[in-house]
PDB file of C-alpha atoms in Angstrom:
ATOM      1  CA  MET D   1     100.916  17.886   5.926  1.00 59.00           C
ATOM      2  CA  ALA D   2     104.414  18.834   7.123  1.00 57.00           C
ATOM      3  CA  LYS D   3     107.373  17.197   5.429  1.00 56.00           C
ATOM      4  CA  LYS D   4     109.844  15.494   7.773  1.00 56.00           C
ATOM      5  CA  THR D   5     113.419  16.660   7.326  1.00 60.00           C
ATOM      6  CA  GLU D   6     115.915  13.816   7.307  1.00 82.00           C
ATOM      7  CA  THR D   7     118.846  14.056   9.677  1.00 94.00           C
ATOM      8  CA  GLU D   8     122.281  13.029   8.424  1.00 94.00           C
ATOM      9  CA  LEU D   9     125.338  11.758  10.228  1.00 96.00           C
ATOM     10  CA  VAL D  10     128.216  12.918   8.011  1.00 96.00           C
ATOM     11  CA  VAL D  11     131.615  11.300   8.533  1.00 97.00           C
ATOM     12  CA  ASP D  12     134.312  12.960   6.420  1.00 97.00           C
ATOM     13  CA  LEU D  13     137.397  10.771   6.028  1.00 97.00           C
ATOM     14  CA  ARG D  14     138.916  12.717   3.135  1.00 96.00           C
ATOM     15  CA  GLY D  15     142.632  13.237   3.609  1.00 95.00           C
ATOM     16  CA  ARG D  16     142.898  10.231   5.898  1.00 94.00           C
ATOM     17  CA  PRO D  17     144.930   7.302   4.544  1.00 92.00           C
ATOM     18  CA  ILE D  18     142.710   4.238   4.250  1.00 94.00           C
ATOM     19  CA  GLU D  19     144.851   1.497   2.756  1.00 93.00           C
ATOM     20  CA  THR D  20     142.936  -1.478   4.175  1.00 93.00           C
ATOM     21  CA  LEU D  21     139.491  -2.288   5.473  1.00 94.00           C
ATOM     22  CA  ASP D  22     141.001  -2.381   8.967  1.00 95.00           C
ATOM     23  CA  HIS D  23     141.952   1.277   8.473  1.00 96.00           C
ATOM     24  CA  PHE D  24     138.343   1.976   7.461  1.00 97.00           C
ATOM     25  CA  TRP D  25     136.945   0.231  10.562  1.00 97.00           C
ATOM     26  CA  ASP D  26     139.393   2.180  12.748  1.00 97.00           C
ATOM     27  CA  ALA D  27     138.326   5.444  11.085  1.00 98.00           C
ATOM     28  CA  VAL D  28     134.568   4.954  11.467  1.00 98.00           C
ATOM     29  CA  ALA D  29     134.504   3.255  14.874  1.00 97.00           C
ATOM     30  CA  GLU D  30     134.423   6.396  17.025  1.00 97.00           C
ATOM     31  CA  PRO D  31     132.301   8.793  14.927  1.00 97.00           C
ATOM     32  CA  CYS D  32     129.769   6.029  14.229  1.00 97.00           C
ATOM     33  CA  GLY D  33     129.705   4.775  17.809  1.00 97.00           C
ATOM     34  CA  LEU D  34     130.576   1.191  16.926  1.00 97.00           C
ATOM     35  CA  PRO D  35     130.683  -1.126  19.948  1.00 96.00           C
ATOM     36  CA  GLU D  36     133.874  -3.020  20.809  1.00 95.00           C
ATOM     37  CA  TRP D  37     132.212  -6.267  19.760  1.00 96.00           C
ATOM     38  CA  PHE D  38     131.498  -4.941  16.228  1.00 96.00           C
ATOM     39  CA  GLY D  39     132.483  -7.618  13.694  1.00 94.00           C
ATOM     40  CA  ARG D  40     134.736  -5.430  11.480  1.00 95.00           C
ATOM     41  CA  ASN D  41     133.497  -7.063   8.265  1.00 94.00           C
ATOM     42  CA  THR D  42     131.124  -6.041   5.485  1.00 92.00           C
ATOM     43  CA  GLU D  43     128.270  -8.244   6.707  1.00 93.00           C
ATOM     44  CA  ALA D  44     128.396  -6.659  10.175  1.00 95.00           C
ATOM     45  CA  TRP D  45     128.582  -3.202   8.561  1.00 95.00           C
ATOM     46  CA  ARG D  46     125.538  -3.930   6.386  1.00 93.00           C
ATOM     47  CA  ASP D  47     123.595  -4.967   9.494  1.00 93.00           C
ATOM     48  CA  THR D  48     124.734  -1.811  11.280  1.00 95.00           C
ATOM     49  CA  ILE D  49     123.724   0.659   8.568  1.00 95.00           C
ATOM     50  CA  GLN D  50     120.710  -1.088   7.044  1.00 92.00           C
ATOM     51  CA  THR D  51     119.069  -3.208   9.727  1.00 91.00           C
ATOM     52  CA  ARG D  52     120.193  -0.907  12.554  1.00 93.00           C
ATOM     53  CA  GLY D  53     120.104  -1.760  16.259  1.00 93.00           C
ATOM     54  CA  ILE D  54     123.891  -2.025  16.683  1.00 95.00           C
ATOM     55  CA  SER D  55     125.042   1.599  16.998  1.00 96.00           C
ATOM     56  CA  ASP D  56     123.006   4.101  19.012  1.00 96.00           C
ATOM     57  CA  VAL D  57     124.849   6.897  17.197  1.00 96.00           C
ATOM     58  CA  ILE D  58     123.946   5.702  13.689  1.00 96.00           C
ATOM     59  CA  ASP D  59     120.435   4.786  14.815  1.00 95.00           C
ATOM     60  CA  SER D  60     119.817   8.351  16.021  1.00 95.00           C
ATOM     61  CA  TYR D  61     120.092   9.652  12.423  1.00 95.00           C
ATOM     62  CA  ASP D  62     117.987   8.910   9.363  1.00 94.00           C
ATOM     63  CA  VAL D  63     120.927   8.739   6.956  1.00 95.00           C
ATOM     64  CA  LEU D  64     124.645   7.959   7.273  1.00 96.00           C
ATOM     65  CA  VAL D  65     126.943   9.673   4.739  1.00 96.00           C
ATOM     66  CA  ILE D  66     130.637   8.793   4.615  1.00 97.00           C
ATOM     67  CA  HIS D  67     133.087  10.747   2.433  1.00 96.00           C
ATOM     68  CA  VAL D  68     136.379   9.103   1.382  1.00 96.00           C
ATOM     69  CA  ASP D  69     139.132   9.798  -1.117  1.00 95.00           C
ATOM     70  CA  LYS D  70     139.434   7.613  -4.203  1.00 93.00           C
ATOM     71  CA  ARG D  71     142.768   6.132  -3.175  1.00 92.00           C
ATOM     72  CA  GLY D  72     144.029   3.277  -1.064  1.00 91.00           C
ATOM     73  CA  VAL D  73     141.342   0.670  -0.599  1.00 92.00           C
ATOM     74  CA  PHE D  74     138.802   2.885  -2.394  1.00 93.00           C
ATOM     75  CA  GLY D  75     141.040   3.526  -5.398  1.00 88.00           C
ATOM     76  CA  ALA D  76     141.935  -0.012  -6.326  1.00 75.00           C
ATOM     77  CA  ARG D  77     139.786  -2.853  -7.573  1.00 81.00           C
ATOM     78  CA  HIS D  78     139.717  -4.296  -4.104  1.00 80.00           C
ATOM     79  CA  ARG D  79     137.198  -7.149  -3.710  1.00 81.00           C
ATOM     80  CA  GLU D  80     136.323  -6.356  -0.092  1.00 80.00           C
ATOM     81  CA  ALA D  81     136.010  -2.639  -0.878  1.00 84.00           C
ATOM     82  CA  ARG D  82     133.453  -3.476  -3.583  1.00 88.00           C
ATOM     83  CA  ALA D  83     131.480  -5.475  -1.025  1.00 88.00           C
ATOM     84  CA  LEU D  84     131.703  -2.536   1.367  1.00 90.00           C
ATOM     85  CA  ARG D  85     130.398  -0.169  -1.328  1.00 90.00           C
ATOM     86  CA  ARG D  86     127.448  -2.492  -1.962  1.00 91.00           C
ATOM     87  CA  ALA D  87     126.587  -2.375   1.745  1.00 92.00           C
ATOM     88  CA  PHE D  88     125.806   1.330   1.296  1.00 91.00           C
ATOM     89  CA  ALA D  89     122.889   0.573  -1.028  1.00 81.00           C
ATOM     90  CA  GLY D  90     119.597   1.928   0.160  1.00 79.00           C
ATOM     91  CA  ARG D  91     118.081   5.128   1.474  1.00 86.00           C
ATOM     92  CA  GLN D  92     119.731   5.037   4.898  1.00 92.00           C
ATOM     93  CA  SER D  93     123.373   5.305   3.835  1.00 95.00           C
ATOM     94  CA  ARG D  94     125.673   6.770   1.198  1.00 95.00           C
ATOM     95  CA  LEU D  95     129.356   6.358   0.463  1.00 96.00           C
ATOM     96  CA  VAL D  96     130.743   9.345  -1.451  1.00 95.00           C
ATOM     97  CA  VAL D  97     134.090   8.651  -3.107  1.00 94.00           C
ATOM     98  CA  HIS D  98     135.973  11.824  -4.102  1.00 95.00           C
ATOM     99  CA  GLU D  99     138.806  12.278  -6.536  1.00 92.00           C
ATOM    100  CA  PRO D 100     141.835  13.344  -4.463  1.00 80.00           C
ATOM    101  CA  SER D 101     142.743  17.005  -4.798  1.00 75.00           C
TER     102      SER D 101
END
């Protein structure tokens, strides 16, 4: 039996200043194909990456991987950023937080 190779949509935001969740939504909107009516909140994001059916771009890949620097909203103990990180739980998505170089 042949093994299916998973396809990944990789969005690399390293080096991009992301000080707020609004900056994050702005950064992922185009590469992830988010519609204009996207809710720009963690619940809408969870639906988009786990339930699917919102973004044709994300839905066309098996896995979404987003790389960010550990600074700004991802460096602090930001309550909404923690909720955003939790949204990445599961096999279909990964958030990779890198130490800045």
